[in-house]
């Protein structure tokens, strides 16, 4: 056994589109051993970055190969274990935030804790804490659509922290934001990676972000290589 | 914030859509309940009517209409011959007098000479079950020949009469029986009972003991109608033949069966239409529920992906959506039931051409009563109907939700998240 947090072994992911088969990822082998780092993954459009992140987050299963996180092969997990994995092991930050529009900011952050059966009192206290981490205590009662894009993304980051996951997966988190707001978000994620010892994987097109990240990888022609 | 409250809150997430769905649901539930109530009422009413009419035979002078106008009366002695016919359980003699009161509405009032102790049959249809004494009492044997009356509610109200009060008979400008203008002896009569028959024309009538009526109107020994009740339905035909033989064409012998045929044909047609509409509304209702579900899940597949990414189990997602549609469907059903209870009866009555208050055909002048006047429909929803309707729509909602939810949940979350 090694102590890799994440390792991919010969991972291939194919999508069937009618008669044609699309190879989103082909025989990828990759591993990440340092925790508490912000890792940037770049690559041309359609190179399979989102697919890669979905596999690490157990939102999808590889066609072949192994995705091993903390010693566990995701393909071996039952539906129940997959649910627990998504709930506790990883936190997601999406390009378009994906907050539940009719729940308040606070309720959105408490949602993953509800799924984890965290007692309500504790959940509330923790949610308020995360809201503090992203400097949005004063917005707790508002509904997401009344917030700016940057604020919504900060709520989403607070939500990703809810069940104290080891890994935060962010797919182009600044894609809908202007460069200054984007820089703030990236700063926030990097701060969390360091202060809370999280592994943050960010997919991005933004050269600026790539420079800020602790580690840099490039996905191209089905090769994920350090740059 | 539980999956339950999220589910209920999601109902008004998209207010216009939620409202439209609830209204469509309410409409189809209301329609369904209304139609099933009306169909049911008509079915039982047809049965009642058939039972009442089937073993009753009406004997009138040949050519007489409902009021015996234009022909002579039947001599009372005819009964002697009728009594020899077998299988007759009861004979009722009635004298019908038509009074005109131009200062009141309805202007026509029928005075019926009735044998004390026999059913009160209101003209123009002879269904005794429809008449109910609401104050005072019925006639007894001792009342024969006495100056007493049982009067209809409308007649009483028009003239401000109560039990114990007296009035003059006849009090109008014209009295006719058997086509003749009558020379009556105006007599003071005491009210001993007040009845209702649930229709205004019936309630404007007066019952006198037969002998009293014959005396007042100078028609000793005359009657307008003989009601013959046959002991068993199977004997109706035999009695009918015997009566025809007895009278040899001088009397019309109207069996219940010929009336039943007429009545039930009309009812059957209404019932078929009712049942078809019932099925249609059920079908539409089910379609609406299923469509609602498909719509609700389809447009939120992405959110299902988000919930799963956040660590929701399939069951938690399904539960939330089931609560959502159940709430939607329950609100719609309750609204439908409520609106049925408030406007349903009026609507059905006006569709069937019945009085909107009582569900009875209003003020029929003379002659044949329309079929609908025989019907008094029970519109109040029984608790069992309410519970069944709610359960059925809920079942539809849950069943309708299962497939689209199952489909959305069986996608990998990554796939669900790609939906826009
Ligand atoms: N569900 C799917 N069905 C069919 N093809 C898919 C599916 N998901 C991804 N693909 C295909 O797989 C390839 C990789 O997609 P992916 O979304 O991972 O790319 P990406 O690197 O994230 O691109 P971008 O930078 O534009 O977001 C693309 O060619 C895409 O069309
Ligand atoms: Mg992508």
XYZ file of C-alpha atoms and ligand atoms in Angstrom:
679
model
C 0.000 0.000 0.000
C 1.142 3.502 -0.694
C -0.362 6.568 0.904
C -1.806 8.207 -2.202
C -5.015 10.117 -1.509
C -6.258 9.658 -5.019
C -4.963 7.325 -7.651
C -6.287 6.374 -11.077
C -5.124 3.131 -12.643
C -5.722 2.630 -16.357
C -8.980 4.532 -16.225
C -11.068 4.588 -19.372
C -14.451 6.239 -19.707
C -16.572 5.797 -22.792
C -19.920 7.318 -23.620
C -22.302 5.769 -26.043
C -23.960 8.301 -28.307
C -26.261 6.242 -30.477
C -24.008 4.067 -32.580
C -20.797 5.953 -31.890
C -18.618 5.519 -28.842
C -16.948 8.597 -27.400
C -13.729 8.039 -25.480
C -13.828 10.787 -22.890
C -10.848 9.316 -21.019
C -8.503 6.626 -22.256
C -6.207 4.627 -20.026
C -5.376 7.359 -17.546
C -2.985 6.604 -14.741
C -2.357 9.295 -12.187
C -1.868 9.778 -8.475
C -1.891 12.491 -5.862
C -0.169 12.055 -2.527
C 0.084 15.413 -0.827
C -2.877 16.579 1.248
C -3.734 20.185 2.013
C -2.861 21.354 -1.490
C -4.769 23.199 -4.147
C -4.369 21.270 -7.381
C -5.215 22.860 -10.725
C -6.117 20.758 -13.749
C -6.137 22.447 -17.128
C -6.720 21.148 -20.605
C -8.484 21.889 -23.858
C -12.254 21.753 -24.059
C -13.560 18.230 -24.456
C -10.367 16.670 -23.113
C -12.292 14.952 -20.331
C -11.669 17.212 -17.302
C -15.244 17.146 -16.053
C -15.391 13.419 -16.662
C -12.216 12.986 -14.607
C -13.635 15.018 -11.725
C -16.953 13.129 -11.806
C -15.093 9.842 -11.495
C -13.110 11.066 -8.489
C -16.355 12.351 -6.944
C -18.167 9.036 -7.537
C -20.770 10.789 -9.651
C -19.980 8.296 -12.375
C -18.153 4.988 -12.749
C -15.272 4.279 -15.156
C -15.829 1.947 -18.086
C -12.635 0.199 -17.038
C -9.741 0.776 -14.663
C -9.729 1.755 -11.009
C -10.348 4.979 -9.165
C -8.905 4.526 -5.690
C -9.497 7.130 -3.030
C -7.956 6.621 0.406
C -7.392 2.973 -0.386
C -10.948 2.291 -1.566
C -11.805 1.415 -5.152
C -14.947 3.391 -5.973
C -16.112 0.701 -8.387
C -16.386 -1.736 -5.461
C -18.797 0.436 -3.481
C -22.475 -0.417 -3.130
C -25.141 2.210 -3.825
C -25.341 2.922 -0.093
C -21.589 3.284 0.234
C -21.495 5.530 -2.820
C -24.079 7.806 -1.186
C -21.989 7.912 1.994
C -18.845 8.597 -0.032
C -20.390 11.585 -1.832
C -21.809 12.858 1.410
C -18.735 12.606 3.591
C -15.592 12.101 1.547
C -15.996 14.803 -1.108
C -17.499 18.249 -1.472
C -18.543 19.688 -4.831
C -18.322 23.225 -6.174
C -19.932 23.700 -9.597
C -19.447 26.320 -12.272
C -23.076 27.429 -12.004
C -23.240 27.040 -8.204
C -26.220 24.605 -8.233
C -27.736 25.980 -5.057
C -31.355 25.030 -4.341
C -33.170 28.245 -5.260
C -36.063 28.050 -2.817
C -33.956 27.214 0.217
C -32.235 29.972 2.169
C -28.458 30.308 2.191
C -28.339 28.682 5.603
C -30.672 25.848 4.604
C -28.532 25.176 1.533
C -25.437 24.790 3.687
C -27.281 22.575 6.162
C -28.629 20.261 3.455
C -25.639 17.848 3.285
C -25.675 17.692 7.087
C -29.339 16.731 7.006
C -28.420 13.866 4.671
C -25.694 12.915 7.180
C -28.316 12.934 9.990
C -26.402 15.613 11.902
C -28.566 16.908 14.771
C -30.215 20.148 13.763
C -28.631 22.291 16.478
C -25.164 21.126 15.614
C -25.844 21.527 11.905
C -26.983 25.095 12.440
C -23.933 25.996 14.483
C -21.587 24.470 11.943
C -23.374 26.087 9.007
C -23.004 29.477 10.680
C -19.311 28.748 11.123
C -18.847 27.924 7.416
C -20.809 31.007 6.504
C -18.253 32.917 8.577
C -15.419 31.230 6.678
C -16.803 32.664 3.438
C -17.805 36.015 5.023
C -21.537 35.779 4.327
C -23.123 35.693 7.805
C -25.262 38.698 6.878
C -26.847 36.826 3.949
C -27.977 33.707 5.821
C -31.732 34.236 5.397
C -31.630 35.200 1.729
C -32.525 32.939 -1.162
C -29.679 32.204 -3.627
C -31.231 33.996 -6.621
C -31.014 37.278 -4.684
C -27.230 36.963 -4.316
C -24.487 37.966 -6.743
C -22.625 35.250 -8.609
C -19.581 35.572 -6.379
C -21.721 35.377 -3.248
C -23.554 32.314 -4.569
C -20.254 30.607 -5.244
C -19.103 31.387 -1.702
C -22.305 29.780 -0.390
C -21.566 26.760 -2.562
C -18.057 26.573 -1.073
C -19.493 26.776 2.441
C -21.888 23.981 1.485
C -19.038 21.830 0.126
C -17.428 22.009 3.567
C -20.576 20.889 5.362
C -19.644 17.328 6.263
C -15.921 18.096 6.596
C -14.794 16.189 3.485
C -11.115 15.490 2.759
C -11.482 16.413 -0.881
C -13.126 19.396 -2.541
C -13.820 19.091 -6.251
C -14.409 22.339 -8.109
C -15.287 22.269 -11.820
C -14.504 25.689 -13.283
C -15.717 27.488 -10.150
C -14.809 30.890 -11.581
C -16.177 30.249 -15.073
C -19.186 32.514 -14.532
C -17.383 35.203 -12.551
C -15.356 38.268 -13.472
C -11.614 37.937 -12.960
C -11.451 39.847 -9.690
C -14.317 37.905 -8.059
C -12.799 34.736 -9.496
C -9.490 35.549 -7.857
C -11.248 36.004 -4.513
C -12.926 32.620 -4.837
C -9.641 30.951 -5.699
C -7.991 32.705 -2.776
C -10.723 31.414 -0.531
C -10.352 27.823 -1.757
C -6.589 27.937 -1.406
C -6.926 29.309 2.113
C -9.286 26.464 3.012
C -6.956 23.880 1.509
C -4.156 25.120 3.699
C -6.020 26.015 6.885
C -8.362 23.010 6.969
C -5.976 20.583 5.288
C -8.276 19.818 2.357
C -7.268 18.506 -1.014
C -8.825 20.952 -3.458
C -8.919 19.965 -7.117
C -9.825 22.849 -9.388
C -10.549 22.536 -13.063
C -9.968 25.770 -14.879
C -9.115 27.580 -18.073
C -7.811 30.577 -16.183
C -4.043 31.080 -16.424
C -4.119 33.243 -13.301
C -5.555 30.416 -11.212
C -3.057 27.975 -12.540
C -0.289 30.184 -11.200
C -1.855 30.446 -7.733
C -2.350 26.654 -7.387
C 0.133 24.535 -5.461
C 0.253 21.785 -8.071
C -0.550 21.906 -11.784
C -1.660 19.196 -14.151
C -2.563 19.187 -17.802
C -5.074 16.794 -19.350
C -4.424 16.404 -23.032
C -4.715 13.492 -25.427
C -5.759 11.317 -22.517
C -2.621 12.025 -20.565
C -2.766 13.721 -17.177
C 0.701 15.104 -16.654
C 2.300 17.509 -14.216
C 3.242 20.840 -15.708
C -35.587 21.497 6.852
C -36.661 17.924 6.270
C -37.308 16.133 2.985
C -40.992 16.493 3.908
C -40.978 20.255 4.236
C -38.788 20.607 1.147
C -41.362 18.574 -0.741
C -44.272 20.713 0.390
C -42.354 23.955 -0.188
C -41.515 22.919 -3.713
C -45.208 22.989 -4.587
C -45.215 26.756 -4.687
C -41.707 27.076 -5.994
C -43.028 27.889 -9.428
C -46.219 29.650 -8.434
C -48.011 30.014 -11.792
C -47.276 26.428 -12.731
C -48.308 25.098 -9.325
C -51.488 27.121 -9.464
C -52.414 25.951 -12.952
C -51.778 22.315 -12.027
C -53.797 22.626 -8.834
C -56.661 24.235 -10.725
C -56.682 21.576 -13.442
C -56.586 18.903 -10.754
C -59.364 20.583 -8.815
C -61.415 20.803 -11.977
C -61.080 17.149 -12.859
C -61.651 16.023 -9.270
C -64.717 18.269 -8.994
C -66.008 17.019 -12.310
C -65.418 13.421 -11.350
C -67.108 13.729 -7.986
C -70.020 15.674 -9.442
C -70.565 13.166 -12.191
C -70.287 10.186 -9.902
C -72.713 11.763 -7.418
C -75.215 12.541 -10.156
C -74.860 9.114 -11.722
C -75.288 7.442 -8.379
C -78.299 9.498 -7.447
C -79.911 8.740 -10.781
C -79.229 5.032 -10.432
C -80.833 4.743 -7.013
C -83.663 7.002 -8.063
C -84.353 4.833 -11.094
C -84.457 1.786 -8.863
C -86.804 3.442 -6.378
C -89.012 4.663 -9.102
C -89.098 1.315 -10.825
C -90.018 -0.376 -7.576
C -92.768 2.120 -6.866
C -94.175 2.217 -10.352
C -93.879 -1.395 -11.253
C -96.647 -2.861 -9.157
C -99.000 0.067 -9.346
C -101.767 0.252 -11.918
C -103.634 3.444 -12.569
C -107.212 3.333 -13.811
C -108.644 6.469 -15.416
C -111.522 7.201 -17.662
C -110.498 6.528 -21.270
C -108.759 9.555 -22.735
C -108.250 11.313 -19.434
C -105.054 13.259 -18.968
C -103.295 13.551 -15.665
C -106.091 15.729 -14.310
C -108.988 13.895 -15.859
C -109.999 16.931 -17.863
C -112.442 16.698 -20.668
C -114.055 13.470 -19.572
C -116.503 12.303 -17.021
C -115.661 10.897 -13.622
C -115.559 7.218 -12.843
C -118.479 6.030 -10.741
C -117.311 4.739 -7.411
C -119.202 1.482 -7.939
C -116.515 0.432 -10.427
C -114.461 -0.531 -7.429
C -116.809 -3.375 -6.713
C -115.813 -5.029 -9.947
C -112.153 -4.306 -9.397
C -112.320 -5.913 -5.983
C -113.134 -9.265 -7.574
C -109.827 -9.321 -9.435
C -107.232 -11.464 -7.745
C -103.736 -10.423 -6.589
C -104.691 -6.893 -5.669
C -103.323 -5.773 -2.340
C -104.730 -2.265 -2.216
C -107.203 -0.043 -4.026
C -107.154 3.715 -3.570
C -109.866 6.035 -4.784
C -109.028 9.629 -5.572
C -111.106 12.572 -6.641
C -109.125 15.369 -8.252
C -110.478 18.907 -8.409
C -108.704 21.721 -10.176
C -109.001 25.095 -8.489
C -107.855 28.401 -9.967
C -106.574 31.147 -7.674
C -105.359 34.044 -9.775
C -104.060 36.010 -6.769
C -101.550 33.298 -5.768
C -98.658 31.530 -7.342
C -98.930 28.772 -8.469
C -102.366 29.743 -9.703
C -103.546 26.171 -10.062
C -104.198 24.221 -6.878
C -105.365 20.637 -6.902
C -107.707 19.460 -4.205
C -107.509 15.700 -3.827
C -110.226 13.709 -2.172
C -108.251 10.936 -0.547
C -109.377 7.914 1.389
C -108.224 8.382 4.962
C -105.480 5.903 5.802
C -104.343 5.557 2.187
C -101.122 7.110 0.907
C -101.145 10.776 0.004
C -100.474 10.864 -3.722
C -99.706 14.294 -5.008
C -100.835 15.145 -8.532
C -99.323 15.039 -11.104
C -97.332 11.996 -10.241
C -98.491 9.412 -7.826
C -95.382 8.648 -5.847
C -96.507 8.448 -2.225
C -92.905 8.191 -1.012
C -92.337 11.790 -2.072
C -94.904 13.186 0.370
C -93.852 13.914 3.908
C -95.967 15.402 6.717
C -93.956 18.218 8.286
C -96.529 19.494 10.799
C -99.684 18.074 12.347
C -100.841 14.602 11.354
C -102.114 12.297 8.623
C -105.808 11.441 8.182
C -107.358 8.694 10.299
C -110.474 6.623 9.608
C -112.478 9.020 11.778
C -111.721 11.908 9.437
C -113.877 10.460 6.632
C -116.535 13.061 5.872
C -115.125 15.585 8.354
C -114.167 19.128 7.408
C -110.441 18.627 7.823
C -107.522 18.983 5.424
C -103.861 18.296 4.989
C -102.371 21.119 2.976
C -99.118 21.643 1.124
C -96.382 23.881 2.422
C -96.697 26.413 -0.369
C -100.481 26.546 -0.041
C -100.065 27.120 3.711
C -97.436 29.828 3.288
C -99.390 31.658 0.609
C -102.442 31.872 2.846
C -100.629 32.121 6.152
C -102.170 28.883 7.464
C -100.879 26.727 10.314
C -102.159 23.524 11.914
C -105.442 24.277 13.664
C -106.265 27.233 11.405
C -109.288 27.211 9.089
C -109.816 28.194 5.478
C -112.607 28.136 2.927
C -112.817 25.388 0.304
C -113.120 26.239 -2.476
C -111.668 29.705 -2.127
C -110.784 30.373 -5.749
C -112.707 31.689 -8.699
C -113.157 28.417 -10.554
C -113.282 24.723 -9.651
C -113.332 21.931 -12.216
C -113.434 18.165 -12.148
C -113.883 15.721 -15.001
C -114.120 18.645 -17.365
C -117.144 20.238 -15.695
C -117.332 23.519 -13.893
C -118.453 22.640 -10.389
C -121.063 24.168 -8.170
C -119.407 23.917 -4.816
C -120.720 24.476 -1.320
C -118.175 26.756 0.257
C -117.180 25.104 3.500
C -114.912 26.021 6.385
C -112.117 23.462 6.697
C -109.628 22.937 9.528
C -105.966 22.281 8.792
C -104.815 19.108 10.584
C -101.537 18.587 8.772
C -99.025 20.247 6.488
C -96.978 18.277 3.977
C -94.152 18.776 1.562
C -93.521 16.900 -1.644
C -90.410 18.857 -2.579
C -91.913 20.570 -5.583
C -93.871 23.757 -5.647
C -96.816 22.498 -7.684
C -97.236 19.507 -5.386
C -96.921 21.702 -2.332
C -99.751 23.923 -3.531
C -102.254 21.124 -3.120
C -104.936 20.237 -0.591
C -105.979 16.798 0.616
C -109.529 16.330 1.895
C -111.138 13.097 3.029
C -112.780 11.627 -0.094
C -116.353 11.922 1.240
C -115.774 15.524 2.316
C -114.507 16.461 -1.124
C -117.387 14.693 -2.859
C -119.866 16.520 -0.640
C -118.325 19.994 -1.070
C -118.131 19.659 -4.838
C -121.426 17.882 -5.261
C -119.783 14.817 -6.756
C -121.139 12.053 -4.556
C -119.935 8.715 -5.794
C -117.508 10.164 -8.323
C -113.787 9.582 -8.502
C -111.069 10.553 -10.962
C -108.497 7.837 -10.467
C -108.258 4.353 -9.069
C -104.833 3.311 -7.871
C -104.489 -0.447 -7.854
C -101.515 -2.015 -6.116
C -100.641 -5.539 -7.214
C -99.267 -7.929 -4.592
C -96.302 -9.065 -6.699
C -94.648 -7.670 -9.787
C -95.088 -11.030 -11.509
C -98.866 -10.628 -11.322
C -99.044 -7.175 -12.826
C -99.778 -8.451 -16.316
C -102.556 -10.766 -15.153
C -104.198 -8.006 -13.117
C -103.840 -5.609 -16.042
C -105.612 -8.047 -18.365
C -108.326 -8.681 -15.809
C -108.909 -4.959 -15.390
C -109.079 -4.376 -19.130
C -111.624 -7.183 -19.410
C -113.562 -5.679 -16.535
C -113.796 -2.239 -18.126
C -113.879 -3.249 -21.771
C -112.151 -0.176 -23.135
C -114.099 2.422 -21.203
C -111.147 2.982 -18.878
C -107.494 3.508 -19.498
C -105.512 0.951 -17.563
C -102.023 2.294 -17.161
C -99.577 -0.201 -15.768
C -96.416 0.838 -14.045
C -94.470 -1.152 -16.580
C -95.388 1.074 -19.458
C -94.413 4.059 -17.350
C -91.269 2.349 -16.186
C -90.287 1.663 -19.748
C -90.630 5.319 -20.591
C -88.919 6.509 -17.443
C -86.054 4.070 -17.461
C -85.337 4.621 -21.123
C -84.803 8.286 -20.426
C -82.778 7.503 -17.338
C -80.717 4.876 -19.098
C -79.703 7.404 -21.691
C -78.670 9.877 -19.011
C -76.848 7.134 -17.132
C -74.845 6.054 -20.153
C -73.792 9.630 -20.798
C -72.996 9.983 -17.090
C -70.863 6.868 -17.042
C -68.952 7.831 -20.170
C -68.233 11.278 -18.766
C -67.251 9.672 -15.490
C -64.684 7.473 -17.193
C -63.451 10.409 -19.235
C -62.996 12.612 -16.207
C -61.236 9.793 -14.371
C -58.954 9.320 -17.351
C -58.264 13.047 -17.627
C -57.619 13.271 -13.875
C -55.159 10.386 -13.951
C -53.469 11.867 -16.989
C -53.123 15.234 -15.281
C -51.561 13.660 -12.199
C -49.112 11.583 -14.207
C -48.291 14.502 -16.470
C -47.709 16.681 -13.398
C -45.274 14.160 -12.061
C -43.384 13.717 -15.293
C -43.141 17.485 -15.632
C -42.020 18.041 -12.058
C -39.312 15.410 -12.220
C -38.224 16.083 -15.775
C -37.491 19.746 -15.223
C -35.616 18.966 -12.033
C -33.409 16.080 -13.118
C -30.433 18.362 -12.650
C -31.510 19.117 -9.102
C -31.791 15.399 -8.456
C -28.169 15.178 -9.584
C -27.221 17.993 -7.197
C -29.039 16.362 -4.273
C -27.271 13.083 -4.971
C -23.896 14.828 -5.253
C -24.572 16.342 -1.829
C -25.095 12.865 -0.424
C -28.850 12.305 -0.616
C -29.889 8.676 -0.898
C -32.271 7.581 -3.625
C -34.962 7.138 -1.022
C -34.534 10.670 0.335
C -34.864 12.147 -3.158
C -37.860 9.960 -4.026
C -39.560 10.787 -0.741
C -39.166 14.516 -1.320
C -40.718 14.270 -4.772
C -43.534 12.025 -3.624
C -44.357 14.503 -0.861
C -44.310 17.270 -3.438
C -46.784 15.672 -5.830
C -48.911 14.336 -2.999
C -49.243 17.840 -1.603
C -50.057 19.200 -5.029
C -52.635 16.517 -5.625
C -54.144 16.813 -2.145
C -54.525 20.573 -2.403
C -56.077 20.119 -5.839
C -58.442 17.400 -4.641
C -59.533 19.302 -1.557
C -60.151 22.358 -3.701
C -62.078 20.212 -6.183
C -64.194 18.641 -3.434
C -64.812 22.031 -1.839
C -65.829 23.638 -5.082
C -68.052 20.670 -5.856
C -69.745 21.114 -2.483
C -70.348 24.801 -3.106
C -71.275 25.056 -6.769
C -71.709 21.422 -7.835
C -75.392 20.939 -6.973
C -76.418 24.226 -8.562
C -74.450 23.349 -11.658
C -75.876 19.846 -11.985
C -79.390 21.080 -11.303
C -79.184 23.752 -13.935
C -77.762 21.193 -16.368
C -80.652 18.809 -15.677
C -83.134 21.690 -15.673
C -84.065 21.179 -12.035
C -84.863 23.759 -9.409
C -81.489 24.945 -8.146
C -82.546 24.874 -4.491
C -84.328 21.568 -4.203
C -83.176 19.617 -7.221
C -86.809 19.166 -8.248
C -88.525 20.310 -11.403
C -90.309 23.535 -10.475
C -93.985 24.412 -10.951
C -95.265 22.021 -13.542
C -98.591 23.165 -14.775
C -100.693 20.201 -15.702
C -100.585 16.941 -17.440
C -97.483 14.825 -17.648
C -94.745 15.611 -15.202
C -91.328 15.579 -16.829
C -89.172 12.671 -15.789
C -86.783 14.927 -13.946
C -89.530 16.035 -11.583
C -89.553 12.572 -10.120
C -85.969 12.876 -9.054
C -84.720 14.393 -5.888
C -80.967 14.032 -5.971
C -78.818 13.575 -2.886
C -75.862 15.884 -3.506
C -74.134 15.923 -0.158
C -70.813 14.109 -0.284
C -70.565 11.188 2.079
C -67.320 10.986 4.085
C -66.553 7.713 2.325
C -66.642 9.441 -1.073
C -64.321 12.163 0.176
C -61.863 9.709 1.676
C -61.961 7.474 -1.404
C -61.391 10.391 -3.755
C -58.425 11.626 -1.729
C -56.945 8.134 -1.504
C -57.441 7.498 -5.202
C -55.794 10.741 -6.306
C -52.967 10.137 -3.837
C -52.477 6.650 -5.223
C -52.394 8.070 -8.742
C -49.857 10.661 -7.637
C -47.570 8.134 -6.020
C -47.901 5.648 -8.869
C -47.477 8.399 -11.443
C -44.371 9.654 -9.651
C -42.628 6.331 -9.339
C -41.634 5.894 -12.966
C -40.187 9.363 -13.708
C -38.428 9.450 -10.327
C -37.042 5.984 -10.816
C -35.765 7.006 -14.251
C -34.110 10.144 -12.940
C -32.570 8.264 -10.035
C -31.212 5.484 -12.190
C -29.077 7.964 -14.133
C -25.549 8.392 -12.813
C -25.510 11.736 -10.935
C -22.950 13.016 -13.466
C -25.483 12.461 -16.217
C -28.280 14.107 -14.243
C -26.092 17.135 -13.637
C -25.666 17.668 -17.398
C -29.415 18.344 -17.798
C -30.416 21.937 -18.141
N -22.925 11.868 -21.010
C -22.181 11.986 -22.114
N -22.640 11.473 -23.268
C -21.908 11.588 -24.388
N -20.739 12.207 -24.451
C -20.237 12.734 -23.334
C -20.944 12.670 -22.105
N -20.209 13.284 -21.144
C -19.077 13.725 -21.783
N -19.102 13.405 -23.075
C -18.054 13.663 -24.059
O -16.821 13.332 -23.474
C -15.849 14.280 -23.802
C -15.237 14.874 -22.537
O -16.235 15.641 -21.897
P -15.900 16.535 -20.612
O -17.187 17.192 -20.237
O -15.251 15.704 -19.605
O -14.879 17.596 -21.209
P -14.218 18.853 -20.496
O -12.760 18.667 -20.576
O -14.819 19.059 -19.164
O -14.653 20.017 -21.475
P -14.950 21.548 -21.108
O -13.655 22.175 -20.837
O -15.596 22.060 -22.356
O -15.871 21.538 -19.954
C -16.519 15.299 -24.688
O -16.239 14.986 -26.029
C -17.964 15.132 -24.405
O -18.744 15.447 -25.514
Mg -16.073 20.452 -18.231
